[in-house]
Tab-separated table of C-alpha atoms in Angstrom:
chain	number	residue	atom	x	y	z
A	1	MET	CA	-279.604	31.649	169.997
A	2	ALA	CA	-281.846	31.329	173.427
A	3	LEU	CA	-282.595	27.801	174.630
A	4	PRO	CA	-286.700	26.956	174.592
A	5	LEU	CA	-286.497	26.824	178.215
A	6	ASN	CA	-285.385	28.681	181.130
A	7	ILE	CA	-283.477	26.566	183.537
A	8	ASP	CA	-283.334	27.013	187.016
A	9	PHE	CA	-281.217	24.924	189.328
A	10	THR	CA	-280.733	27.847	192.350
A	11	THR	CA	-284.331	29.507	193.196
A	12	GLY	CA	-286.528	26.860	193.460
A	13	ASN	CA	-290.610	27.271	193.128
A	14	SER	CA	-292.711	28.013	195.917
A	15	ASP	CA	-296.010	28.228	194.110
A	16	LYS	CA	-297.682	24.864	194.976
A	17	LYS	CA	-300.038	25.396	191.899
A	18	THR	CA	-296.855	24.437	189.755
A	19	PRO	CA	-297.121	20.564	188.983
A	20	LEU	CA	-294.403	18.896	190.622
A	21	VAL	CA	-292.330	15.957	188.318
A	22	ILE	CA	-290.937	13.181	190.459
A	23	PRO	CA	-288.413	11.128	188.657
A	24	ALA	CA	-289.043	7.534	189.285
A	25	LYS	CA	-286.621	4.625	189.239
A	26	LYS	CA	-287.455	1.150	187.689
A	27	GLY	CA	-289.867	-0.924	189.896
A	28	PHE	CA	-291.339	2.384	191.345
A	29	THR	CA	-294.496	1.341	193.647
A	30	ALA	CA	-296.638	3.523	195.664
A	31	ALA	CA	-294.578	2.599	198.709
A	32	ASP	CA	-292.314	5.200	197.325
A	33	LEU	CA	-294.387	8.096	197.871
A	34	SER	CA	-294.780	7.598	201.505
A	35	ARG	CA	-293.877	11.102	202.293
A	36	PHE	CA	-297.406	12.454	200.900
A	37	GLY	CA	-298.843	10.144	203.562
A	38	GLU	CA	-301.360	7.079	203.265
A	39	GLU	CA	-303.976	8.406	201.536
A	40	SER	CA	-302.037	9.585	198.804
A	41	GLN	CA	-300.182	6.007	198.546
A	42	ALA	CA	-303.695	4.572	198.185
A	43	LEU	CA	-304.494	6.593	195.247
A	44	ALA	CA	-301.401	6.427	193.486
A	45	ALA	CA	-301.313	2.735	194.002
A	46	VAL	CA	-304.560	2.524	191.790
A	47	ALA	CA	-303.159	5.017	189.405
A	48	LEU	CA	-299.787	3.128	188.883
A	49	GLU	CA	-301.526	-0.516	188.581
A	50	ASN	CA	-304.015	1.092	185.675
A	51	ALA	CA	-301.381	2.793	183.972
A	52	ARG	CA	-298.744	-0.404	184.444
A	53	PHE	CA	-296.080	2.330	185.189
A	54	THR	CA	-292.930	0.558	186.388
A	55	GLY	CA	-290.632	3.552	186.138
A	56	LYS	CA	-289.442	2.645	182.523
A	57	ALA	CA	-287.267	5.305	180.897
A	58	GLY	CA	-289.621	8.099	179.017
A	59	SER	CA	-292.767	6.663	180.498
A	60	LEU	CA	-295.086	8.942	182.580
A	61	VAL	CA	-298.163	8.842	184.680
A	62	GLU	CA	-300.252	11.910	186.180
A	63	LEU	CA	-301.483	11.911	189.698
A	64	VAL	CA	-303.082	14.191	192.218
A	65	LEU	CA	-301.324	14.055	195.550
A	66	LEU	CA	-302.253	15.397	198.903
A	67	GLU	CA	-299.228	17.948	199.773
A	68	LYS	CA	-299.471	18.972	203.401
A	69	GLY	CA	-303.209	18.493	203.280
A	70	ALA	CA	-303.454	20.193	200.036
A	71	PRO	CA	-304.168	18.917	196.488
A	72	ARG	CA	-301.073	18.908	194.174
A	73	GLN	CA	-300.357	17.791	190.600
A	74	CYS	CA	-297.930	15.483	190.074
A	75	VAL	CA	-296.311	13.468	187.223
A	76	LEU	CA	-294.292	10.613	187.715
A	77	ALA	CA	-291.422	10.424	185.279
A	78	GLY	CA	-289.679	7.093	184.381
A	79	ILE	CA	-285.948	7.000	184.579
A	80	GLY	CA	-285.651	3.222	184.339
A	81	ALA	CA	-282.841	1.021	185.535
A	82	ASP	CA	-279.936	2.775	183.649
A	83	ALA	CA	-281.091	6.302	184.861
A	84	ASP	CA	-281.739	7.616	181.606
A	85	TYR	CA	-282.792	11.487	182.910
A	86	ASP	CA	-282.373	12.911	179.869
A	87	LYS	CA	-284.892	10.703	178.215
A	88	ALA	CA	-287.128	11.384	181.388
A	89	GLY	CA	-286.753	15.193	180.708
A	90	ALA	CA	-287.616	14.974	176.969
A	91	ALA	CA	-290.986	13.140	177.624
A	92	VAL	CA	-292.249	15.658	180.437
A	93	ALA	CA	-291.095	18.308	177.878
A	94	ALA	CA	-293.175	16.509	175.086
A	95	ARG	CA	-296.140	16.138	177.074
A	96	PHE	CA	-296.530	19.599	178.764
A	97	LEU	CA	-294.742	21.945	175.783
A	98	THR	CA	-298.024	22.935	174.619
A	99	SER	CA	-300.213	22.277	177.605
A	100	GLY	CA	-300.866	25.490	179.021
A	101	ILE	CA	-298.700	25.177	181.779
A	102	GLN	CA	-296.101	27.652	182.526
A	103	ALA	CA	-293.716	25.938	184.590
A	104	LEU	CA	-292.536	22.419	186.368
A	105	GLU	CA	-290.706	21.835	189.334
A	106	VAL	CA	-288.917	18.625	189.445
A	107	ASP	CA	-287.943	17.270	192.982
A	108	PHE	CA	-285.236	15.116	193.562
A	109	THR	CA	-286.216	14.466	197.214
A	110	GLY	CA	-284.590	11.216	198.241
A	111	PHE	CA	-281.885	11.443	196.034
A	112	ASP	CA	-278.201	12.042	196.957
A	113	ALA	CA	-277.755	15.947	196.661
A	114	ASP	CA	-274.433	15.817	194.185
A	115	LYS	CA	-276.051	12.853	192.263
A	116	ALA	CA	-279.136	14.908	191.719
A	117	GLY	CA	-277.366	18.167	190.489
A	118	LYS	CA	-275.887	16.055	187.695
A	119	ALA	CA	-279.170	14.111	187.323
A	120	ALA	CA	-280.911	17.572	187.102
A	121	ALA	CA	-278.792	19.107	184.184
A	122	SER	CA	-279.261	15.740	182.087
A	123	PHE	CA	-283.038	16.220	182.926
A	124	ALA	CA	-282.722	19.557	181.553
A	125	PHE	CA	-280.749	18.606	178.579
A	126	GLY	CA	-283.463	15.937	177.246
A	127	ALA	CA	-286.225	18.666	178.064
A	128	VAL	CA	-284.527	21.332	176.278
A	129	LEU	CA	-283.866	19.242	172.874
A	130	ARG	CA	-287.543	17.791	173.079
A	131	GLY	CA	-288.917	21.375	173.761
A	132	ASN	CA	-287.486	22.850	170.976
A	133	SER	CA	-290.138	24.063	168.492
A	134	LEU	CA	-289.593	25.626	164.942
A	135	ASN	CA	-292.745	27.207	164.252
A	136	GLY	CA	-291.388	30.506	162.971
A	137	TYR	CA	-293.127	30.669	159.216
A	138	ARG	CA	-296.530	29.529	161.016
A	139	THR	CA	-298.812	32.517	161.636
A	140	THR	CA	-302.173	30.837	162.089
A	141	LEU	CA	-301.158	28.689	165.391
A	142	LYS	CA	-304.267	27.744	167.770
A	143	GLU	CA	-303.845	28.852	171.025
A	144	ASP	CA	-303.485	24.923	172.565
A	145	GLU	CA	-300.651	24.531	169.576
A	146	LYS	CA	-298.172	27.310	170.906
A	147	PRO	CA	-295.707	26.716	173.290
A	148	SER	CA	-296.495	27.572	176.827
A	149	LEU	CA	-293.754	25.685	179.061
A	150	LYS	CA	-291.234	28.274	179.688
A	151	THR	CA	-289.438	27.210	183.078
A	152	LEU	CA	-288.322	23.940	184.833
A	153	TYR	CA	-287.212	24.588	188.079
A	154	PHE	CA	-285.095	21.884	190.011
A	155	SER	CA	-285.349	21.411	194.023
A	156	GLN	CA	-283.647	19.041	196.261
A	157	ILE	CA	-280.050	19.263	194.253
A	158	ASN	CA	-276.890	20.570	194.938
A	159	SER	CA	-276.910	23.373	192.613
A	160	GLU	CA	-273.203	24.136	192.162
A	161	THR	CA	-272.765	20.717	190.722
A	162	ALA	CA	-275.855	20.994	188.373
A	163	GLU	CA	-274.504	24.358	186.863
A	164	LYS	CA	-271.113	22.903	186.173
A	165	LYS	CA	-272.524	19.870	184.269
A	166	TRP	CA	-275.367	22.331	182.626
A	167	LYS	CA	-272.389	24.227	181.425
A	168	LYS	CA	-271.280	21.653	179.239
A	169	LEU	CA	-274.707	20.244	178.541
A	170	SER	CA	-276.007	23.695	177.629
A	171	ALA	CA	-273.440	24.218	175.060
A	172	ILE	CA	-274.160	20.968	173.213
A	173	ALA	CA	-277.825	21.831	173.333
A	174	GLU	CA	-277.130	25.206	171.858
A	175	GLY	CA	-274.978	23.540	168.765
A	176	ILE	CA	-278.023	21.107	168.079
A	177	LEU	CA	-280.785	23.464	168.205
A	178	PHE	CA	-278.254	25.744	165.588
A	179	THR	CA	-278.036	22.602	163.298
A	180	ARG	CA	-281.969	22.226	163.789
A	181	MET	CA	-282.576	25.778	162.617
A	182	LEU	CA	-280.338	25.678	159.457
A	183	VAL	CA	-281.728	22.246	158.523
A	184	THR	CA	-285.345	23.693	158.943
A	185	GLU	CA	-284.914	26.612	156.728
A	186	PRO	CA	-286.484	26.429	153.361
A	187	GLY	CA	-284.339	26.672	149.834
A	188	ASN	CA	-285.632	30.216	149.479
A	189	LYS	CA	-284.355	31.443	152.495
A	190	LEU	CA	-281.254	29.283	153.061
A	191	TYR	CA	-278.646	29.241	150.195
A	192	PRO	CA	-274.777	29.364	150.023
A	193	GLU	CA	-274.551	33.121	150.785
A	194	THR	CA	-277.326	33.302	153.597
A	195	PHE	CA	-275.725	30.090	155.244
A	196	VAL	CA	-272.658	31.907	155.848
A	197	GLU	CA	-274.164	34.922	157.072
A	198	GLN	CA	-276.083	32.792	159.846
A	199	CYS	CA	-272.617	31.332	160.874
A	200	LYS	CA	-270.644	34.944	161.100
A	201	SER	CA	-272.209	35.703	164.348
A	202	LEU	CA	-270.007	32.491	165.573
A	203	THR	CA	-266.973	35.112	165.290
A	204	ASP	CA	-268.228	36.070	168.581
A	205	LEU	CA	-267.260	32.910	170.458
A	206	GLY	CA	-264.128	32.837	169.277
A	207	ILE	CA	-264.087	30.873	166.075
A	208	GLU	CA	-262.085	31.904	163.074
A	209	ILE	CA	-263.824	32.254	159.737
A	210	GLU	CA	-262.584	32.173	156.247
A	211	ILE	CA	-264.813	32.404	153.416
A	212	LEU	CA	-264.161	31.208	149.670
A	213	ASP	CA	-266.287	33.305	147.410
A	214	GLU	CA	-266.958	31.876	143.681
A	215	LYS	CA	-263.946	33.559	142.172
A	216	ALA	CA	-261.566	32.112	144.932
A	217	LEU	CA	-263.010	28.830	144.164
A	218	GLU	CA	-262.081	29.005	140.679
A	219	GLN	CA	-258.830	30.409	141.454
A	220	ALA	CA	-258.361	27.234	143.820
A	221	GLY	CA	-259.305	24.841	140.781
A	222	MET	CA	-262.424	23.228	142.441
A	223	GLY	CA	-263.615	22.200	139.252
A	224	ALA	CA	-266.015	19.661	140.652
A	225	LEU	CA	-267.756	21.966	143.234
A	226	LEU	CA	-268.255	24.641	140.503
A	227	GLY	CA	-269.851	21.802	138.233
A	228	VAL	CA	-272.638	21.491	140.665
A	229	ALA	CA	-272.910	25.018	141.361
A	230	GLN	CA	-273.348	26.085	137.712
A	231	GLY	CA	-276.775	25.412	137.033
A	232	SER	CA	-277.748	27.971	140.033
A	233	ALA	CA	-278.077	31.516	140.412
A	234	ARG	CA	-277.033	31.174	143.800
A	235	ALA	CA	-273.500	31.449	144.022
A	236	PRO	CA	-271.302	28.705	145.854
A	237	ARG	CA	-269.173	29.226	148.998
A	238	LEU	CA	-266.624	27.521	150.863
A	239	LEU	CA	-267.132	28.544	154.758
A	240	ALA	CA	-263.857	27.530	157.032
A	241	LEU	CA	-264.529	27.756	161.027
A	242	ARG	CA	-261.483	27.203	163.514
A	243	TRP	CA	-261.576	26.836	167.019
A	244	ASN	CA	-258.420	26.261	168.547
A	245	GLY	CA	-258.581	25.868	172.554
A	246	THR	CA	-255.214	24.208	172.942
A	247	GLY	CA	-253.329	27.539	173.134
A	248	LYS	CA	-251.011	26.634	170.294
A	249	ALA	CA	-250.740	28.031	167.471
A	250	ASP	CA	-248.835	25.418	165.393
A	251	SER	CA	-250.934	22.589	165.975
A	252	ARG	CA	-252.437	20.110	163.372
A	253	PRO	CA	-256.388	20.362	163.883
A	254	VAL	CA	-258.558	17.738	163.287
A	255	ALA	CA	-260.927	18.207	160.239
A	256	PHE	CA	-264.707	17.805	159.820
A	257	VAL	CA	-265.935	18.348	156.230
A	258	GLY	CA	-269.552	18.871	155.520
A	259	LYS	CA	-271.749	18.653	152.521
A	260	GLY	CA	-273.820	21.517	152.185
A	261	VAL	CA	-276.341	21.295	149.257
A	262	THR	CA	-278.734	23.870	150.315
A	263	PHE	CA	-281.149	22.462	147.989
A	264	ASP	CA	-280.778	19.641	145.752
A	265	SER	CA	-283.149	19.154	142.665
A	266	GLY	CA	-280.797	16.161	141.027
A	267	GLY	CA	-279.664	19.042	138.464
A	268	ILE	CA	-280.276	17.521	134.645
A	269	SER	CA	-280.650	14.279	136.505
A	270	LEU	CA	-283.845	15.761	137.970
A	271	LYS	CA	-285.537	14.030	140.824
A	272	PRO	CA	-288.841	12.800	141.050
A	273	GLY	CA	-291.321	15.655	142.194
A	274	ALA	CA	-293.082	13.565	144.955
A	275	GLY	CA	-291.097	14.380	148.228
A	276	MET	CA	-288.622	16.709	146.611
A	277	GLU	CA	-289.364	19.546	149.155
A	278	GLY	CA	-287.165	17.525	151.744
A	279	MET	CA	-284.255	18.393	149.707
A	280	LYS	CA	-283.625	21.495	151.543
A	281	TRP	CA	-281.909	19.436	154.150
A	282	ASP	CA	-279.195	18.075	151.718
A	283	MET	CA	-276.759	20.094	153.820
A	284	GLY	CA	-277.306	18.543	156.869
A	285	GLY	CA	-273.615	17.165	157.049
A	286	ALA	CA	-272.505	20.914	157.038
A	287	GLY	CA	-275.236	21.825	159.374
A	288	ALA	CA	-273.805	19.215	162.205
A	289	VAL	CA	-270.491	20.396	161.240
A	290	VAL	CA	-271.432	24.044	162.139
A	291	GLY	CA	-273.175	23.175	164.956
A	292	ALA	CA	-270.580	20.798	166.599
A	293	MET	CA	-268.040	23.949	166.025
A	294	LYS	CA	-270.649	25.994	168.151
A	295	ALA	CA	-270.800	23.639	171.167
A	296	LEU	CA	-266.728	22.905	170.932
A	297	ALA	CA	-266.297	27.090	171.338
A	298	LEU	CA	-269.509	27.389	173.882
A	299	ARG	CA	-267.841	25.061	176.122
A	300	LYS	CA	-263.976	25.923	175.471
A	301	ALA	CA	-262.854	22.647	174.399
A	302	LYS	CA	-259.342	22.494	174.516
A	303	ALA	CA	-258.971	20.868	170.999
A	304	ASP	CA	-257.816	22.311	167.572
A	305	VAL	CA	-260.517	21.941	165.136
A	306	ILE	CA	-261.285	23.324	161.618
A	307	GLY	CA	-264.922	22.711	160.261
A	308	VAL	CA	-265.027	23.086	156.747
A	309	CYS	CA	-268.782	23.288	154.731
A	310	GLY	CA	-268.488	23.122	150.604
A	311	LEU	CA	-272.144	25.010	149.966
A	312	VAL	CA	-273.846	24.967	146.672
A	313	GLU	CA	-277.057	24.781	145.215
A	314	ASN	CA	-277.965	22.170	142.676
A	315	MET	CA	-280.602	23.469	139.778
A	316	PRO	CA	-280.864	22.311	136.311
A	317	ASP	CA	-281.024	25.614	134.070
A	318	ALA	CA	-279.756	26.085	131.051
A	319	ASN	CA	-276.244	26.323	131.887
A	320	ALA	CA	-276.503	23.079	134.061
A	321	GLN	CA	-273.640	20.434	134.368
A	322	ARG	CA	-274.750	17.697	131.826
A	323	PRO	CA	-274.504	13.691	132.081
A	324	GLY	CA	-271.434	13.077	130.394
A	325	ASP	CA	-269.374	16.200	131.074
A	326	VAL	CA	-265.789	15.734	132.488
A	327	VAL	CA	-264.748	18.039	135.324
A	328	LYS	CA	-261.425	18.604	136.835
A	329	THR	CA	-261.043	18.676	140.622
A	330	MET	CA	-258.722	20.401	142.747
A	331	SER	CA	-256.636	17.402	143.024
A	332	GLY	CA	-255.870	17.372	139.398
A	333	GLN	CA	-257.929	14.207	139.372
A	334	THR	CA	-260.519	14.363	136.567
A	335	VAL	CA	-264.178	12.877	136.749
A	336	GLU	CA	-266.720	11.631	134.111
A	337	VAL	CA	-269.909	12.941	135.782
A	338	ILE	CA	-272.803	10.063	134.603
A	339	ASN	CA	-275.494	11.478	137.217
A	340	THR	CA	-275.692	15.108	138.207
A	341	ASP	CA	-277.785	13.815	141.160
A	342	ALA	CA	-274.533	12.327	142.840
A	343	GLU	CA	-273.631	15.783	143.310
A	344	GLY	CA	-272.540	15.457	146.953
A	345	ARG	CA	-269.536	13.721	146.326
A	346	LEU	CA	-268.118	16.210	143.600
A	347	VAL	CA	-268.778	18.772	146.151
A	348	LEU	CA	-266.833	17.110	149.193
A	349	CYS	CA	-264.058	15.675	147.194
A	350	ASP	CA	-262.797	19.406	146.349
A	351	VAL	CA	-263.195	20.485	149.742
A	352	LEU	CA	-261.458	17.148	150.991
A	353	THR	CA	-258.629	18.463	149.016
A	354	TRP	CA	-258.583	21.878	150.407
A	355	VAL	CA	-258.749	21.378	153.864
A	356	GLN	CA	-255.520	18.559	153.685
A	357	GLN	CA	-253.517	21.029	151.549
A	358	LYS	CA	-254.340	23.875	153.481
A	359	TYR	CA	-254.344	22.521	157.140
A	360	LYS	CA	-252.426	19.042	157.111
A	361	PRO	CA	-254.726	17.414	159.082
A	362	GLU	CA	-253.926	14.243	160.586
A	363	VAL	CA	-257.832	13.094	161.109
A	364	VAL	CA	-260.424	13.768	158.712
A	365	VAL	CA	-263.961	13.118	159.492
A	366	ASP	CA	-266.946	14.047	156.500
A	367	LEU	CA	-270.669	14.159	157.052
A	368	ALA	CA	-273.132	14.354	154.095
A	369	THR	CA	-276.468	13.356	153.342
A	370	LEU	CA	-274.683	11.317	150.644
A	371	THR	CA	-276.775	8.472	149.268
A	372	GLY	CA	-280.316	7.393	149.219
A	373	ALA	CA	-279.088	3.738	149.193
A	374	MET	CA	-277.881	4.526	152.957
A	375	ILE	CA	-281.350	4.612	154.111
A	376	ILE	CA	-282.116	1.388	152.244
A	377	THR	CA	-279.331	-0.137	153.745
A	378	LEU	CA	-280.002	1.296	157.651
A	379	GLY	CA	-282.957	3.092	157.513
A	380	HIS	CA	-283.301	5.774	160.296
A	381	GLU	CA	-281.379	3.796	163.101
A	382	TYR	CA	-278.072	4.455	162.517
A	383	GLY	CA	-275.647	6.421	160.152
A	384	GLY	CA	-273.234	4.644	157.962
A	385	LEU	CA	-269.622	4.563	158.954
A	386	PHE	CA	-266.562	3.975	156.261
A	387	SER	CA	-263.118	4.593	157.139
A	388	ASN	CA	-259.392	3.906	156.083
A	389	CYS	CA	-258.335	3.308	159.754
A	390	ASP	CA	-259.976	0.648	161.982
A	391	LYS	CA	-259.016	2.461	165.224
A	392	LEU	CA	-260.494	5.491	164.136
A	393	ALA	CA	-263.544	3.708	162.988
A	394	ASP	CA	-263.724	2.368	166.476
A	395	ASN	CA	-263.142	5.514	168.028
A	396	LEU	CA	-266.181	6.929	166.207
A	397	LEU	CA	-268.621	4.005	166.630
A	398	LYS	CA	-267.866	4.595	170.566
A	399	ALA	CA	-268.635	8.037	170.406
A	400	GLY	CA	-271.983	7.275	168.690
A	401	GLN	CA	-272.754	4.745	170.996
A	402	LYS	CA	-272.208	6.967	174.120
A	403	SER	CA	-273.507	10.098	172.683
A	404	GLY	CA	-276.953	8.612	171.013
A	405	ASP	CA	-275.805	9.219	167.599
A	406	GLY	CA	-275.568	5.837	166.171
A	407	LEU	CA	-272.964	4.605	163.456
A	408	TRP	CA	-272.804	1.047	161.724
A	409	HIS	CA	-269.146	0.268	160.235
A	410	LEU	CA	-269.532	-0.610	156.526
A	411	PRO	CA	-266.950	-2.458	154.190
A	412	MET	CA	-264.988	-1.287	151.804
A	413	GLY	CA	-262.324	-2.596	149.164
A	414	ASP	CA	-260.844	-2.653	145.589
A	415	ALA	CA	-263.399	-4.568	144.592
A	416	TYR	CA	-266.025	-1.912	144.992
A	417	ASP	CA	-263.188	0.959	143.645
A	418	LYS	CA	-263.307	-0.856	140.463
A	419	LEU	CA	-266.743	0.095	139.530
A	420	LEU	CA	-265.907	3.741	139.240
A	421	GLU	CA	-263.706	3.091	136.534
A	422	SER	CA	-264.207	5.474	133.567
A	423	HIS	CA	-263.355	5.056	129.532
A	424	ILE	CA	-262.302	8.726	129.410
A	425	ALA	CA	-261.639	10.422	132.701
A	426	ASP	CA	-259.965	8.820	135.684
A	427	MET	CA	-263.231	7.754	137.218
A	428	LYS	CA	-266.922	8.263	137.173
A	429	ASN	CA	-268.844	9.658	139.729
A	430	VAL	CA	-271.103	6.717	140.142
A	431	GLY	CA	-270.898	3.204	140.154
A	432	PRO	CA	-273.613	0.316	139.767
A	433	ARG	CA	-276.840	0.551	141.126
A	434	TYR	CA	-275.907	-2.087	143.801
A	435	GLY	CA	-273.630	-0.802	146.800
A	436	GLY	CA	-274.089	2.660	146.048
A	437	SER	CA	-272.926	4.000	149.463
A	438	ILE	CA	-269.711	1.997	149.176
A	439	THR	CA	-269.102	3.468	146.141
A	440	ALA	CA	-269.444	6.601	146.857
A	441	ALA	CA	-267.291	6.153	149.843
A	442	GLN	CA	-264.463	4.664	147.343
A	443	PHE	CA	-264.959	7.773	145.473
A	444	LEU	CA	-264.028	10.071	148.334
A	445	LYS	CA	-261.232	7.901	149.357
A	446	ARG	CA	-259.433	8.533	145.743
A	447	PHE	CA	-258.796	12.109	147.358
A	448	ILE	CA	-257.506	11.137	150.773
A	449	GLU	CA	-253.736	11.515	151.056
A	450	LYS	CA	-251.830	8.377	152.106
A	451	ASP	CA	-251.236	9.607	155.942
A	452	VAL	CA	-254.447	10.980	156.693
A	453	ARG	CA	-256.776	9.273	158.974
A	454	TRP	CA	-259.897	9.578	157.578
A	455	ALA	CA	-263.700	8.589	157.942
A	456	HIS	CA	-266.960	9.050	155.833
A	457	LEU	CA	-270.160	9.711	157.537
A	458	ASP	CA	-273.466	8.918	155.514
A	459	ILE	CA	-276.214	10.358	157.654
A	460	ALA	CA	-278.730	10.466	155.145
A	461	GLY	CA	-281.334	8.470	156.753
A	462	MET	CA	-280.583	10.594	159.981
A	463	VAL	CA	-280.873	14.413	160.088
A	464	TRP	CA	-284.720	14.736	159.124
A	465	ALA	CA	-287.221	12.380	160.652
A	466	ASP	CA	-290.990	12.104	159.517
A	467	LYS	CA	-292.110	11.281	163.044
A	468	ALA	CA	-291.250	12.625	166.395
A	469	ALA	CA	-289.038	10.430	168.783
A	470	SER	CA	-287.203	10.921	172.249
A	471	PHE	CA	-285.347	13.973	171.562
A	472	TRP	CA	-287.087	15.717	168.560
A	473	ASP	CA	-290.472	16.192	167.302
A	474	LYS	CA	-291.058	15.662	163.462
A	475	GLY	CA	-288.266	17.441	161.614
A	476	ALA	CA	-284.746	18.258	161.896
A	477	THR	CA	-283.143	16.065	164.394
A	478	GLY	CA	-279.401	17.882	164.807
A	479	PHE	CA	-277.857	14.551	164.529
A	480	GLY	CA	-274.262	14.587	164.067
A	481	VAL	CA	-273.265	17.323	166.866
A	482	ARG	CA	-273.408	15.157	169.732
A	483	LEU	CA	-271.251	12.810	167.917
A	484	LEU	CA	-268.721	15.033	167.076
A	485	ASN	CA	-268.568	16.645	170.222
A	486	GLN	CA	-268.130	13.141	171.971
A	487	PHE	CA	-265.640	12.284	169.436
A	488	ILE	CA	-263.469	15.278	170.274
A	489	SER	CA	-264.175	15.145	173.945
A	490	ASP	CA	-262.772	11.433	174.061
A	491	ASN	CA	-259.637	11.583	171.942
A	492	PHE	CA	-258.221	14.915	171.665
A	493	GLU	CA	-258.599	16.555	174.871
A	494	ASP	CA	-256.750	16.195	177.979
């Protein structure tokens, strides 16, 4: 998919009517604008004081300065003490996306050219993420609501350095935007079959795709996944995407597994009506997995990765799974279904078994909007991390910190596991109300083979935002793509 902004590191911009964006470090003062002359400095000093502008990352102040005697609209974009160029780019995109202005020139005069090239790529990355607008279904947008900003020009940089870094960052951006598109789609447009159709174009990037239809899922013995799907008119699917950039045909891939409940009504254990429309994003884990796979393929990652999505719709028709039903999983273990709204773990347990049996991965990371309890625990600040391996957990925490997709490590243990005991089956699909996110993780752990390092990421509070933030507008965030890409880059590439 095309990026929302054209990024130009090479041609520059000769139109002096184009507003000039000037990155400003922490502690920026009017004296740093000496190249515009004393009169402009005096005007800027008043504006900076009134705006209390100090170069804080993401802060903006707009000025009109004299450039060779002619007035020029200028924007100071704070990068802070830590050189947060991506945050500055995002702030600029948010401010000017629907302003009527079509182009901006980001000027790095006074910076080292090579460092400025890398900074320009980061600035562009933030601008592209924040400049993403998903208004495809809106037909009555007013003119001042329509995106107008089309191009960012960069000047006074080493363009080769910028292009080299941008090649990687733009790949990640495309993966994030692909995930956002999937998460944004309504349930009547995105369901298991159409989710698969949206992903078929990834074969053009060198990704291998395998699709299991309902008959194949039955033959594989995925009774838990099929139990969730049986109340819907939409047939389930398993989608497997493989990117092998190692050049080795016999390597053991890292496995990412995503929960893909394209709409979750709760089934017979029906959710409350208020807010149920948001359950279109219950496929956010699967969305993150395919977005990450796209990013890895676009940047030609030297790693072998398999991304698998269990795709179902959870609906309450006359054939729907009942509370109290017992299902047999692909692993052979049986589950008493106490609550049909605890469906994600039923989907994941069969997909986890399938990927372990077929690909023998040493590392498995699953992502799921699994529990509302996760939002109660961590709000919308972190995704929950559970793991059977402290080293793997530490690597994921570091990847989250570096990428901006933050995680928080939470406990597991036998005391929680006992809460899943059933009197008529091997386990129940839910425990008591307390510790709900932990017992969900304990459930999944029962399907992980002993020699497999595994982590479960409960991202229920992270895939959708009710208000805008630095890198996204209200709506889908694309959470997980940057995290998984960073995890692979740090731990599985030379």
